[in-house]
Amino acid sequence: MPRAAVQANEPIFDTHPEVSLDFSHVKTVLKRGYEKPFLLIDPEIIRLKTRRFTRAMPRVKPYYAVKANPDPRVVQVLRDEGTGFEIASVAELDLLLSLGVPAREVLYSNPMKSRAYIEYAAHKGVEWFVVDSVEEVRKVVSIKPDAKLYLRIDTPNIGADWPLAGKFGAHLVDVPEIIAAAAAARADMAGVTFHVGSQCRNPQNWRVAIERSRAVFDQLIAAGMRPRMLNIGGGFPVRYVKPIPAIEVIGEVVNEALEAFPEEVEVVAEPGRYLVSDAAYFVCRVVGTATRAGRRWMYWDAGLFGGIIETAEGLRYQIRTDRTGPMVPWCVAGPTCDSVDVILQEEMLPEDMQEGDFIYLPNAGAYTTAYASTFNGFPLPEVIVL
Ligand SMILES: *Cc1c(COP(=O)(O)O)cnc(C)c1O
C-alpha cells in the first residue's frame, strides 16, 4: 500500500478557499468610462498566489510560464517575488532581459526551437534548454555544446481541461535512443521534465509523472549522465466553475512523490495559469442581441480573437452580469465576421440581457489577453493594473 497522502475516500475538491479580484475595483474603473474590453489585474493577488504555491511545495521553485500573461507589469511582480521564468521564444526572453531578469533564471522549455532562436538565447546567456527528440538534442548541442539539457517526457494528461499530450514529450519507448544520442554527443543531460496538461484537476497525474521521471533519472545515471534537476512543469488549476483540488492537496501528492529524489536534486515547476488567473477580471460588453430560428444570440465586443478563446476547448468561466432576469440558454459570439468566432453554445444567462450590458469574467488573468489579436479590425483588450 502506498503511503498516499490523499486517500480515495477523502474529499479532494474545493477543500481550501480560493481568491478572486474584489469586484468593487471593476466598478470603480468603469466609473471612468468604457472604450474597449479590458483586463483588470491586482498584483497583490499574484503575490499571494506565488507565496501560497511555495508554501504548498517548499522544495519546488516556481519558474513563471510567461505565455500565460506576458504583461511587463505582471512579470515585474513575479520577478520581485523571486520566481524564475519559462519561455518559448526570443521575444519572451527579450522581455525578461529588458526587465533585468538574469538569463540564468530562464528555462527555455519549448521542445521545438529554431536554430536562430537557440543561438540568440545561448548568446544572451540562457543555460537550460529542453529536448524531447534525438534531432533536438543534436540541434542544441551543435550550437551550444555545454547546454544543460532536460528531457521532456510524455505523461498522462487525464483530467486536464486543456490537455497537451501528443504534441510534445518523448515516449518511454523513445527515451533510450535519445539518451544514447546525448551520450554520443557528449551532451549534459542534466534533468527531466513533463507537463501534466493545463488546468489539471487530477493530482495523480503529478504522482505518475514524478515516478516516471525517477525511472528516467535512473536510465540517465546508468548511461553515465549526471541528472540534477527535476522540472514538474505547469498545469496547476484555478477555480473557474468546476471544483478543483487545492494547491495544498496537489502539494501533498507532489511532496511525497519527491521523496524519491535525493536533496541535491533541484526541483522546479513552471506554473502559468495558477499564478495569474485569479488576479484579474476580464470585462467586455454586449454589442447586440438577436433571435435566429428561435435561438437567442448575443454578441460581445471580445470573442475568440479578442482573448476569450479557452472556451473553444471546453473551459468555462463564471459569467457575471448586472441583470437579474430568469436564466435562459444563449449562444454567445464575438464581434468578428468569422463563423468560428462563437464562444459559447447554450450558456445559461439572464433573459433580459441587452445591448450595452457589461460582462464580467472573474479569474481570467491567464490565457486571455495573451491570445488576443486585432483580427477584423477590433482592438486588443487593454491591461489595467491596480
Ligand atoms: C504553457 C506551459 C506551462 C504553463 O502551463 P500552465 O498550465 O499555465 O501552468 C509550463 N511549461 C510549459 C513547457 C508550457 O508550455
mmCIF file of C-alpha atoms and ligand atoms in Angstrom:
data_model
loop_
_atom_site.group_PDB
_atom_site.id
_atom_site.type_symbol
_atom_site.label_atom_id
_atom_site.label_comp_id
_atom_site.label_asym_id
_atom_site.label_seq_id
_atom_site.Cartn_x
_atom_site.Cartn_y
_atom_site.Cartn_z
ATOM 1 C CA MET A 1 0.000 0.000 0.000
ATOM 2 C CA PRO A 2 1.474 3.363 -0.921
ATOM 3 C CA ARG A 3 1.514 5.844 1.936
ATOM 4 C CA ALA A 4 -0.821 8.046 -0.100
ATOM 5 C CA ALA A 5 -1.346 11.435 1.495
ATOM 6 C CA VAL A 6 -4.743 11.733 -0.141
ATOM 7 C CA GLN A 7 -6.916 8.652 0.291
ATOM 8 C CA ALA A 8 -9.520 7.826 -2.319
ATOM 9 C CA ASN A 9 -12.402 8.454 0.077
ATOM 10 C CA GLU A 10 -11.144 11.834 1.268
ATOM 11 C CA PRO A 11 -12.661 14.879 -0.385
ATOM 12 C CA ILE A 12 -10.043 16.425 -2.629
ATOM 13 C CA PHE A 13 -12.062 19.155 -4.328
ATOM 14 C CA ASP A 14 -12.584 22.689 -3.048
ATOM 15 C CA THR A 15 -11.043 21.980 0.339
ATOM 16 C CA HIS A 16 -9.453 25.442 0.617
ATOM 17 C CA PRO A 17 -10.828 28.915 -0.071
ATOM 18 C CA GLU A 18 -9.789 30.340 -3.436
ATOM 19 C CA VAL A 19 -9.409 34.045 -4.206
ATOM 20 C CA SER A 20 -10.769 36.380 -6.891
ATOM 21 C CA LEU A 21 -10.170 40.044 -7.555
ATOM 22 C CA ASP A 22 -12.567 42.154 -5.486
ATOM 23 C CA PHE A 23 -15.428 43.132 -7.841
ATOM 24 C CA SER A 24 -15.666 46.648 -6.389
ATOM 25 C CA HIS A 25 -12.414 47.501 -8.221
ATOM 26 C CA VAL A 26 -14.101 46.711 -11.544
ATOM 27 C CA LYS A 27 -16.964 49.072 -10.734
ATOM 28 C CA THR A 28 -14.519 51.822 -9.769
ATOM 29 C CA VAL A 29 -12.653 51.504 -13.058
ATOM 30 C CA LEU A 30 -15.898 51.542 -15.050
ATOM 31 C CA LYS A 31 -16.917 54.857 -13.427
ATOM 32 C CA ARG A 32 -14.143 56.426 -15.541
ATOM 33 C CA GLY A 33 -15.924 55.193 -18.689
ATOM 34 C CA TYR A 34 -15.553 52.292 -21.113
ATOM 35 C CA GLU A 35 -13.874 52.269 -24.503
ATOM 36 C CA LYS A 36 -12.958 48.651 -25.187
ATOM 37 C CA PRO A 37 -12.560 45.287 -23.437
ATOM 38 C CA PHE A 38 -10.053 45.271 -20.611
ATOM 39 C CA LEU A 39 -8.328 43.029 -18.118
ATOM 40 C CA LEU A 40 -8.096 44.474 -14.612
ATOM 41 C CA ILE A 41 -5.241 42.966 -12.571
ATOM 42 C CA ASP A 42 -4.494 43.163 -8.854
ATOM 43 C CA PRO A 43 -0.766 42.463 -8.374
ATOM 44 C CA GLU A 44 -1.333 41.714 -4.687
ATOM 45 C CA ILE A 45 -3.190 38.523 -5.676
ATOM 46 C CA ILE A 46 -0.274 37.435 -7.885
ATOM 47 C CA ARG A 47 1.992 37.861 -4.862
ATOM 48 C CA LEU A 48 -0.406 35.889 -2.641
ATOM 49 C CA LYS A 49 -0.661 33.042 -5.142
ATOM 50 C CA THR A 50 3.110 32.852 -5.553
ATOM 51 C CA ARG A 51 3.613 32.591 -1.795
ATOM 52 C CA ARG A 52 0.829 30.036 -1.454
ATOM 53 C CA PHE A 53 2.433 27.918 -4.193
ATOM 54 C CA THR A 54 5.778 27.937 -2.407
ATOM 55 C CA ARG A 55 4.186 27.177 0.972
ATOM 56 C CA ALA A 56 2.382 24.169 -0.509
ATOM 57 C CA MET A 57 5.584 22.834 -2.115
ATOM 58 C CA PRO A 58 8.571 24.202 -0.185
ATOM 59 C CA ARG A 59 11.061 22.193 -2.208
ATOM 60 C CA VAL A 60 9.788 23.457 -5.573
ATOM 61 C CA LYS A 61 10.993 26.770 -7.037
ATOM 62 C CA PRO A 62 8.442 28.311 -9.435
ATOM 63 C CA TYR A 63 9.516 29.491 -12.896
ATOM 64 C CA TYR A 64 6.576 31.515 -14.240
ATOM 65 C CA ALA A 65 5.409 30.447 -17.731
ATOM 66 C CA VAL A 66 5.468 33.821 -19.467
ATOM 67 C CA LYS A 67 2.934 32.858 -22.125
ATOM 68 C CA ALA A 68 0.057 32.839 -19.599
ATOM 69 C CA ASN A 69 0.255 36.619 -19.313
ATOM 70 C CA PRO A 70 3.303 38.446 -20.681
ATOM 71 C CA ASP A 71 2.324 41.912 -19.463
ATOM 72 C CA PRO A 72 5.579 43.528 -18.242
ATOM 73 C CA ARG A 73 3.929 44.645 -15.001
ATOM 74 C CA VAL A 74 2.931 41.045 -14.265
ATOM 75 C CA VAL A 75 6.469 39.877 -14.970
ATOM 76 C CA GLN A 76 7.874 42.572 -12.646
ATOM 77 C CA VAL A 77 5.691 41.429 -9.765
ATOM 78 C CA LEU A 78 6.866 37.851 -10.193
ATOM 79 C CA ARG A 79 10.498 38.902 -10.584
ATOM 80 C CA ASP A 80 10.222 40.802 -7.289
ATOM 81 C CA GLU A 81 8.717 37.691 -5.673
ATOM 82 C CA GLY A 82 11.847 35.814 -6.718
ATOM 83 C CA THR A 83 10.432 33.429 -9.307
ATOM 84 C CA GLY A 84 12.383 32.339 -12.352
ATOM 85 C CA PHE A 85 10.784 32.258 -15.801
ATOM 86 C CA GLU A 86 9.885 29.757 -18.522
ATOM 87 C CA ILE A 87 9.989 30.858 -22.165
ATOM 88 C CA ALA A 88 9.202 29.552 -25.637
ATOM 89 C CA SER A 89 10.571 32.338 -27.848
ATOM 90 C CA VAL A 90 13.225 35.044 -28.064
ATOM 91 C CA ALA A 91 10.582 37.761 -27.752
ATOM 92 C CA GLU A 92 9.730 36.369 -24.326
ATOM 93 C CA LEU A 93 13.442 36.271 -23.494
ATOM 94 C CA ASP A 94 13.933 39.906 -24.584
ATOM 95 C CA LEU A 95 11.009 40.966 -22.414
ATOM 96 C CA LEU A 96 12.625 39.303 -19.386
ATOM 97 C CA LEU A 97 16.077 40.719 -20.098
ATOM 98 C CA SER A 98 14.625 44.217 -20.516
ATOM 99 C CA LEU A 99 13.183 43.870 -17.010
ATOM 100 C CA GLY A 100 16.526 42.871 -15.540
ATOM 101 C CA VAL A 101 15.858 39.130 -15.193
ATOM 102 C CA PRO A 102 19.221 37.301 -15.389
ATOM 103 C CA ALA A 103 19.419 34.785 -18.262
ATOM 104 C CA ARG A 104 20.424 32.032 -15.851
ATOM 105 C CA GLU A 105 16.956 32.394 -14.242
ATOM 106 C CA VAL A 106 15.335 31.414 -17.552
ATOM 107 C CA LEU A 107 14.307 27.939 -18.689
ATOM 108 C CA TYR A 108 13.890 27.513 -22.428
ATOM 109 C CA SER A 109 11.131 24.888 -22.265
ATOM 110 C CA ASN A 110 9.835 24.855 -25.825
ATOM 111 C CA PRO A 111 10.776 21.389 -27.169
ATOM 112 C CA MET A 112 10.933 22.677 -30.770
ATOM 113 C CA LYS A 113 13.292 25.646 -31.141
ATOM 114 C CA SER A 114 14.639 27.191 -34.314
ATOM 115 C CA ARG A 115 18.398 27.244 -34.765
ATOM 116 C CA ALA A 116 18.311 31.073 -34.801
ATOM 117 C CA TYR A 117 16.388 31.182 -31.508
ATOM 118 C CA ILE A 118 18.783 28.760 -29.801
ATOM 119 C CA GLU A 119 21.781 30.782 -30.993
ATOM 120 C CA TYR A 120 20.244 34.009 -29.735
ATOM 121 C CA ALA A 121 19.259 32.574 -26.345
ATOM 122 C CA ALA A 122 22.668 30.936 -25.866
ATOM 123 C CA HIS A 123 24.396 34.207 -26.805
ATOM 124 C CA LYS A 124 22.301 36.045 -24.195
ATOM 125 C CA GLY A 125 23.352 33.563 -21.515
ATOM 126 C CA VAL A 126 20.486 31.073 -21.288
ATOM 127 C CA GLU A 127 21.875 27.773 -19.984
ATOM 128 C CA TRP A 128 18.908 25.428 -19.729
ATOM 129 C CA PHE A 129 17.255 24.010 -22.870
ATOM 130 C CA VAL A 130 14.562 21.350 -23.067
ATOM 131 C CA VAL A 131 14.766 18.498 -25.597
ATOM 132 C CA ASP A 132 12.357 15.686 -26.444
ATOM 133 C CA SER A 133 13.829 14.107 -29.581
ATOM 134 C CA VAL A 134 17.134 12.885 -30.964
ATOM 135 C CA GLU A 135 17.098 15.674 -33.545
ATOM 136 C CA GLU A 136 16.601 18.409 -30.949
ATOM 137 C CA VAL A 137 19.466 17.033 -28.811
ATOM 138 C CA ARG A 138 21.781 17.232 -31.828
ATOM 139 C CA LYS A 139 20.498 20.671 -32.811
ATOM 140 C CA VAL A 140 21.004 22.261 -29.376
ATOM 141 C CA VAL A 141 24.392 20.626 -28.807
ATOM 142 C CA SER A 142 25.664 21.690 -32.247
ATOM 143 C CA ILE A 143 25.018 25.301 -31.221
ATOM 144 C CA LYS A 144 25.800 25.163 -27.508
ATOM 145 C CA PRO A 145 27.869 22.083 -26.581
ATOM 146 C CA ASP A 146 27.754 22.859 -22.842
ATOM 147 C CA ALA A 147 23.966 23.433 -22.719
ATOM 148 C CA LYS A 148 22.223 21.949 -19.702
ATOM 149 C CA LEU A 149 19.582 19.779 -21.320
ATOM 150 C CA TYR A 150 16.430 18.471 -19.680
ATOM 151 C CA LEU A 151 14.401 15.748 -21.277
ATOM 152 C CA ARG A 152 10.677 16.281 -21.624
ATOM 153 C CA ILE A 153 8.813 13.014 -21.257
ATOM 154 C CA ASP A 154 5.251 12.134 -22.119
ATOM 155 C CA THR A 155 2.995 11.643 -19.097
ATOM 156 C CA PRO A 156 -0.760 11.144 -18.617
ATOM 157 C CA ASN A 157 -2.970 14.220 -19.175
ATOM 158 C CA ILE A 158 -6.082 12.502 -17.777
ATOM 159 C CA GLY A 159 -8.341 15.055 -16.113
ATOM 160 C CA ALA A 160 -6.678 18.141 -17.573
ATOM 161 C CA ASP A 161 -9.135 20.623 -19.048
ATOM 162 C CA TRP A 162 -6.576 21.703 -21.646
ATOM 163 C CA PRO A 163 -4.550 18.543 -22.449
ATOM 164 C CA LEU A 164 -1.117 18.993 -24.002
ATOM 165 C CA ALA A 165 -0.069 15.378 -24.507
ATOM 166 C CA GLY A 166 0.724 14.205 -28.021
ATOM 167 C CA LYS A 167 2.364 17.319 -29.428
ATOM 168 C CA PHE A 168 5.398 17.146 -27.142
ATOM 169 C CA GLY A 169 7.152 14.724 -24.829
ATOM 170 C CA ALA A 170 9.378 11.725 -25.510
ATOM 171 C CA HIS A 171 7.521 8.455 -25.154
ATOM 172 C CA LEU A 172 9.133 5.899 -22.875
ATOM 173 C CA VAL A 173 9.990 3.691 -25.865
ATOM 174 C CA ASP A 174 11.969 6.545 -27.420
ATOM 175 C CA VAL A 175 13.856 7.582 -24.274
ATOM 176 C CA PRO A 176 16.781 5.085 -24.587
ATOM 177 C CA GLU A 177 17.611 6.295 -28.097
ATOM 178 C CA ILE A 178 17.523 9.952 -27.016
ATOM 179 C CA ILE A 179 19.809 9.223 -24.066
ATOM 180 C CA ALA A 180 22.175 7.322 -26.367
ATOM 181 C CA ALA A 181 22.259 10.266 -28.775
ATOM 182 C CA ALA A 182 23.026 12.614 -25.890
ATOM 183 C CA ALA A 183 25.843 10.349 -24.684
ATOM 184 C CA ALA A 184 27.300 10.136 -28.206
ATOM 185 C CA ALA A 185 27.206 13.935 -28.488
ATOM 186 C CA ARG A 186 28.815 14.281 -25.034
ATOM 187 C CA ALA A 187 25.797 16.343 -24.022
ATOM 188 C CA ASP A 188 24.997 17.283 -20.439
ATOM 189 C CA MET A 189 21.572 15.693 -19.949
ATOM 190 C CA ALA A 190 21.003 17.418 -16.638
ATOM 191 C CA GLY A 191 17.322 16.955 -15.918
ATOM 192 C CA VAL A 192 13.856 15.644 -16.679
ATOM 193 C CA THR A 193 10.575 17.484 -17.193
ATOM 194 C CA PHE A 194 6.923 16.861 -18.073
ATOM 195 C CA HIS A 195 3.634 18.749 -18.346
ATOM 196 C CA VAL A 196 0.503 17.121 -16.905
ATOM 197 C CA GLY A 197 -1.814 19.283 -19.068
ATOM 198 C CA SER A 198 -3.121 22.746 -18.298
ATOM 199 C CA GLN A 199 -5.843 23.246 -15.659
ATOM 200 C CA CYS A 200 -5.151 19.700 -14.448
ATOM 201 C CA ARG A 201 -7.728 18.656 -11.869
ATOM 202 C CA ASN A 202 -6.261 15.202 -11.207
ATOM 203 C CA PRO A 203 -3.410 15.272 -8.640
ATOM 204 C CA GLN A 204 -2.453 11.689 -9.507
ATOM 205 C CA ASN A 205 -1.056 12.910 -12.841
ATOM 206 C CA TRP A 206 1.792 14.550 -10.932
ATOM 207 C CA ARG A 207 2.480 11.387 -8.925
ATOM 208 C CA VAL A 208 2.619 9.195 -12.030
ATOM 209 C CA ALA A 209 4.770 11.750 -13.858
ATOM 210 C CA ILE A 210 7.231 12.127 -10.963
ATOM 211 C CA GLU A 211 7.546 8.335 -10.718
ATOM 212 C CA ARG A 212 8.258 8.136 -14.458
ATOM 213 C CA SER A 213 10.807 10.916 -14.096
ATOM 214 C CA ARG A 214 12.533 8.938 -11.367
ATOM 215 C CA ALA A 215 12.828 5.967 -13.740
ATOM 216 C CA VAL A 216 14.316 8.236 -16.426
ATOM 217 C CA PHE A 217 16.787 9.656 -13.863
ATOM 218 C CA ASP A 218 17.925 6.072 -13.255
ATOM 219 C CA GLN A 219 18.340 5.495 -17.002
ATOM 220 C CA LEU A 220 20.393 8.690 -17.279
ATOM 221 C CA ILE A 221 22.626 7.685 -14.377
ATOM 222 C CA ALA A 222 23.087 4.235 -15.911
ATOM 223 C CA ALA A 223 24.226 5.955 -19.120
ATOM 224 C CA GLY A 224 26.881 7.906 -17.189
ATOM 225 C CA MET A 225 24.930 11.194 -17.066
ATOM 226 C CA ARG A 226 24.603 13.453 -14.041
ATOM 227 C CA PRO A 227 20.888 14.390 -13.769
ATOM 228 C CA ARG A 228 20.361 17.035 -11.080
ATOM 229 C CA MET A 229 17.185 18.928 -11.948
ATOM 230 C CA LEU A 230 13.553 17.787 -11.917
ATOM 231 C CA ASN A 231 11.101 20.184 -13.554
ATOM 232 C CA ILE A 232 7.487 19.297 -12.742
ATOM 233 C CA GLY A 233 6.077 21.724 -15.322
ATOM 234 C CA GLY A 234 2.803 23.630 -15.105
ATOM 235 C CA GLY A 235 -0.853 22.667 -15.095
ATOM 236 C CA PHE A 236 -1.795 23.765 -11.553
ATOM 237 C CA PRO A 237 -5.523 24.598 -11.692
ATOM 238 C CA VAL A 238 -7.592 27.589 -10.591
ATOM 239 C CA ARG A 239 -11.265 27.768 -9.592
ATOM 240 C CA TYR A 240 -13.482 28.768 -12.531
ATOM 241 C CA VAL A 241 -16.732 26.803 -12.499
ATOM 242 C CA LYS A 242 -15.737 23.216 -11.769
ATOM 243 C CA PRO A 243 -14.320 22.234 -8.364
ATOM 244 C CA ILE A 244 -10.536 21.879 -8.175
ATOM 245 C CA PRO A 245 -8.021 20.149 -5.939
ATOM 246 C CA ALA A 246 -6.399 22.979 -3.958
ATOM 247 C CA ILE A 247 -2.685 23.579 -4.447
ATOM 248 C CA GLU A 248 -2.227 22.229 -0.897
ATOM 249 C CA VAL A 249 -3.825 18.915 -1.944
ATOM 250 C CA ILE A 250 -1.661 18.694 -5.071
ATOM 251 C CA GLY A 251 1.293 19.688 -2.893
ATOM 252 C CA GLU A 252 0.787 16.698 -0.592
ATOM 253 C CA VAL A 253 0.904 14.331 -3.563
ATOM 254 C CA VAL A 254 3.901 16.103 -5.122
ATOM 255 C CA ASN A 255 5.876 16.418 -1.886
ATOM 256 C CA GLU A 256 5.501 12.745 -1.120
ATOM 257 C CA ALA A 257 6.485 11.676 -4.637
ATOM 258 C CA LEU A 258 9.550 13.942 -4.455
ATOM 259 C CA GLU A 259 10.903 11.892 -1.554
ATOM 260 C CA ALA A 260 12.258 9.513 -4.193
ATOM 261 C CA PHE A 261 14.756 12.207 -5.197
ATOM 262 C CA PRO A 262 17.812 12.999 -3.049
ATOM 263 C CA GLU A 263 18.085 16.503 -1.610
ATOM 264 C CA GLU A 264 20.808 17.562 -4.054
ATOM 265 C CA VAL A 265 18.308 17.316 -6.908
ATOM 266 C CA GLU A 266 16.969 20.776 -7.638
ATOM 267 C CA VAL A 267 13.181 20.728 -8.118
ATOM 268 C CA VAL A 268 11.441 23.422 -10.137
ATOM 269 C CA ALA A 269 7.960 23.984 -11.601
ATOM 270 C CA GLU A 270 6.545 26.159 -14.368
ATOM 271 C CA PRO A 271 3.168 27.454 -13.170
ATOM 272 C CA GLY A 272 1.457 29.878 -15.546
ATOM 273 C CA ARG A 273 -2.277 29.918 -15.002
ATOM 274 C CA TYR A 274 -2.044 29.292 -11.246
ATOM 275 C CA LEU A 275 -0.056 32.444 -10.514
ATOM 276 C CA VAL A 276 -2.021 34.977 -12.562
ATOM 277 C CA SER A 277 -5.588 33.828 -13.311
ATOM 278 C CA ASP A 278 -7.221 34.738 -10.017
ATOM 279 C CA ALA A 279 -5.701 38.217 -10.018
ATOM 280 C CA ALA A 280 -7.872 39.584 -12.814
ATOM 281 C CA TYR A 281 -11.331 40.284 -14.171
ATOM 282 C CA PHE A 282 -11.894 40.371 -17.934
ATOM 283 C CA VAL A 283 -14.546 42.954 -18.806
ATOM 284 C CA CYS A 284 -16.348 43.309 -22.123
ATOM 285 C CA ARG A 285 -19.712 44.414 -23.374
ATOM 286 C CA VAL A 286 -22.741 43.202 -25.345
ATOM 287 C CA VAL A 287 -22.688 44.716 -28.845
ATOM 288 C CA GLY A 288 -26.140 43.449 -29.684
ATOM 289 C CA THR A 289 -28.609 40.582 -29.439
ATOM 290 C CA ALA A 290 -30.677 38.675 -31.991
ATOM 291 C CA THR A 291 -33.174 35.828 -32.286
ATOM 292 C CA ARG A 292 -32.385 33.272 -35.015
ATOM 293 C CA ALA A 293 -34.808 30.385 -35.606
ATOM 294 C CA GLY A 294 -35.951 30.610 -32.011
ATOM 295 C CA ARG A 295 -32.454 30.702 -30.505
ATOM 296 C CA ARG A 296 -31.234 33.724 -28.585
ATOM 297 C CA TRP A 297 -27.821 35.072 -29.651
ATOM 298 C CA MET A 298 -25.706 37.729 -28.034
ATOM 299 C CA TYR A 299 -22.546 39.256 -29.462
ATOM 300 C CA TRP A 300 -19.776 40.504 -27.215
ATOM 301 C CA ASP A 301 -17.113 43.037 -28.205
ATOM 302 C CA ALA A 302 -14.456 40.417 -27.329
ATOM 303 C CA GLY A 303 -14.679 36.901 -28.697
ATOM 304 C CA LEU A 304 -12.345 34.127 -29.736
ATOM 305 C CA PHE A 305 -9.972 36.615 -31.376
ATOM 306 C CA GLY A 306 -10.331 39.145 -28.560
ATOM 307 C CA GLY A 307 -8.970 36.870 -25.840
ATOM 308 C CA ILE A 308 -11.886 34.591 -24.896
ATOM 309 C CA ILE A 309 -10.542 31.516 -26.644
ATOM 310 C CA GLU A 310 -10.173 28.814 -23.995
ATOM 311 C CA THR A 311 -13.934 28.197 -24.063
ATOM 312 C CA ALA A 312 -13.355 26.674 -27.518
ATOM 313 C CA GLU A 313 -11.762 23.659 -25.803
ATOM 314 C CA GLY A 314 -14.416 23.427 -23.120
ATOM 315 C CA LEU A 315 -13.085 25.699 -20.376
ATOM 316 C CA ARG A 316 -15.902 27.553 -18.621
ATOM 317 C CA TYR A 317 -15.635 30.935 -16.954
ATOM 318 C CA GLN A 318 -18.026 32.138 -14.317
ATOM 319 C CA ILE A 319 -20.000 34.929 -16.062
ATOM 320 C CA ARG A 320 -21.257 37.879 -14.042
ATOM 321 C CA THR A 321 -23.696 40.466 -15.349
ATOM 322 C CA ASP A 322 -25.777 43.264 -13.826
ATOM 323 C CA ARG A 323 -29.068 41.590 -14.881
ATOM 324 C CA THR A 324 -31.271 39.539 -12.599
ATOM 325 C CA GLY A 325 -33.816 38.024 -15.012
ATOM 326 C CA PRO A 326 -34.526 34.271 -15.213
ATOM 327 C CA MET A 327 -31.690 32.234 -16.710
ATOM 328 C CA VAL A 328 -32.220 31.032 -20.288
ATOM 329 C CA PRO A 329 -29.879 29.445 -22.856
ATOM 330 C CA TRP A 330 -27.939 31.872 -25.073
ATOM 331 C CA CYS A 331 -25.479 31.416 -27.901
ATOM 332 C CA VAL A 332 -22.590 33.811 -27.329
ATOM 333 C CA ALA A 333 -20.374 35.028 -30.180
ATOM 334 C CA GLY A 334 -17.598 37.538 -30.714
ATOM 335 C CA PRO A 335 -17.829 40.683 -32.833
ATOM 336 C CA THR A 336 -15.892 39.480 -35.913
ATOM 337 C CA CYS A 337 -17.413 38.135 -39.131
ATOM 338 C CA ASP A 338 -15.614 34.794 -38.862
ATOM 339 C CA SER A 339 -18.045 31.932 -38.260
ATOM 340 C CA VAL A 340 -15.532 30.270 -35.921
ATOM 341 C CA ASP A 341 -15.926 33.229 -33.550
ATOM 342 C CA VAL A 342 -18.573 31.609 -31.338
ATOM 343 C CA ILE A 343 -17.564 31.485 -27.686
ATOM 344 C CA LEU A 344 -20.356 29.539 -26.021
ATOM 345 C CA GLN A 345 -23.367 27.460 -27.105
ATOM 346 C CA GLU A 346 -26.458 27.245 -24.901
ATOM 347 C CA GLU A 347 -24.920 29.152 -21.993
ATOM 348 C CA MET A 348 -27.407 29.967 -19.221
ATOM 349 C CA LEU A 349 -27.573 33.765 -18.867
ATOM 350 C CA PRO A 350 -30.285 36.224 -17.807
ATOM 351 C CA GLU A 351 -33.179 36.522 -20.241
ATOM 352 C CA ASP A 352 -33.177 40.345 -20.040
ATOM 353 C CA MET A 353 -29.593 40.844 -21.327
ATOM 354 C CA GLN A 354 -29.410 43.759 -23.776
ATOM 355 C CA GLU A 355 -27.121 45.784 -25.991
ATOM 356 C CA GLY A 356 -24.630 47.742 -23.878
ATOM 357 C CA ASP A 357 -24.675 45.399 -20.864
ATOM 358 C CA PHE A 358 -21.318 44.630 -19.278
ATOM 359 C CA ILE A 359 -19.907 41.107 -18.993
ATOM 360 C CA TYR A 360 -17.525 40.337 -16.141
ATOM 361 C CA LEU A 361 -15.329 37.222 -16.145
ATOM 362 C CA PRO A 362 -13.533 36.618 -12.838
ATOM 363 C CA ASN A 363 -10.285 34.623 -12.617
ATOM 364 C CA ALA A 364 -9.446 35.458 -16.233
ATOM 365 C CA GLY A 365 -5.859 36.713 -15.873
ATOM 366 C CA ALA A 366 -4.284 33.811 -17.789
ATOM 367 C CA TYR A 367 -4.538 32.928 -21.473
ATOM 368 C CA THR A 368 -6.897 35.777 -22.364
ATOM 369 C CA THR A 369 -5.101 38.999 -23.342
ATOM 370 C CA ALA A 370 -2.070 36.863 -24.210
ATOM 371 C CA TYR A 371 -4.038 35.281 -27.060
ATOM 372 C CA ALA A 372 -5.826 38.363 -28.370
ATOM 373 C CA SER A 373 -5.345 39.628 -31.942
ATOM 374 C CA THR A 374 -6.640 42.615 -33.885
ATOM 375 C CA PHE A 375 -8.293 40.348 -36.470
ATOM 376 C CA ASN A 376 -11.017 42.108 -38.455
ATOM 377 C CA GLY A 377 -10.004 45.476 -37.020
ATOM 378 C CA PHE A 378 -11.133 45.030 -33.430
ATOM 379 C CA PRO A 379 -8.797 46.455 -30.776
ATOM 380 C CA LEU A 380 -6.678 44.444 -28.370
ATOM 381 C CA PRO A 381 -8.054 44.422 -24.826
ATOM 382 C CA GLU A 382 -6.335 46.914 -22.554
ATOM 383 C CA VAL A 383 -4.491 45.639 -19.496
ATOM 384 C CA ILE A 384 -5.071 47.797 -16.406
ATOM 385 C CA VAL A 385 -3.042 47.142 -13.264
ATOM 386 C CA LEU A 386 -4.345 48.344 -9.897
HETATM 387 C C1 LIG B 1 2.231 26.505 -21.055
HETATM 388 C C2 LIG B 1 3.338 25.871 -20.344
HETATM 389 C C3 LIG B 1 3.435 25.964 -18.953
HETATM 390 C C4 LIG B 1 2.383 26.618 -18.095
HETATM 391 O O1 LIG B 1 1.227 25.858 -18.030
HETATM 392 P P1 LIG B 1 0.035 26.267 -17.041
HETATM 393 O O2 LIG B 1 -0.994 25.245 -17.329
HETATM 394 O O3 LIG B 1 -0.389 27.647 -17.376
HETATM 395 O O4 LIG B 1 0.560 26.174 -15.656
HETATM 396 C C5 LIG B 1 4.549 25.420 -18.344
HETATM 397 N N1 LIG B 1 5.512 24.785 -19.064
HETATM 398 C C6 LIG B 1 5.443 24.670 -20.403
HETATM 399 C C7 LIG B 1 6.542 23.989 -21.117
HETATM 400 C C8 LIG B 1 4.363 25.191 -21.077
HETATM 401 O O5 LIG B 1 4.288 25.061 -22.411
#
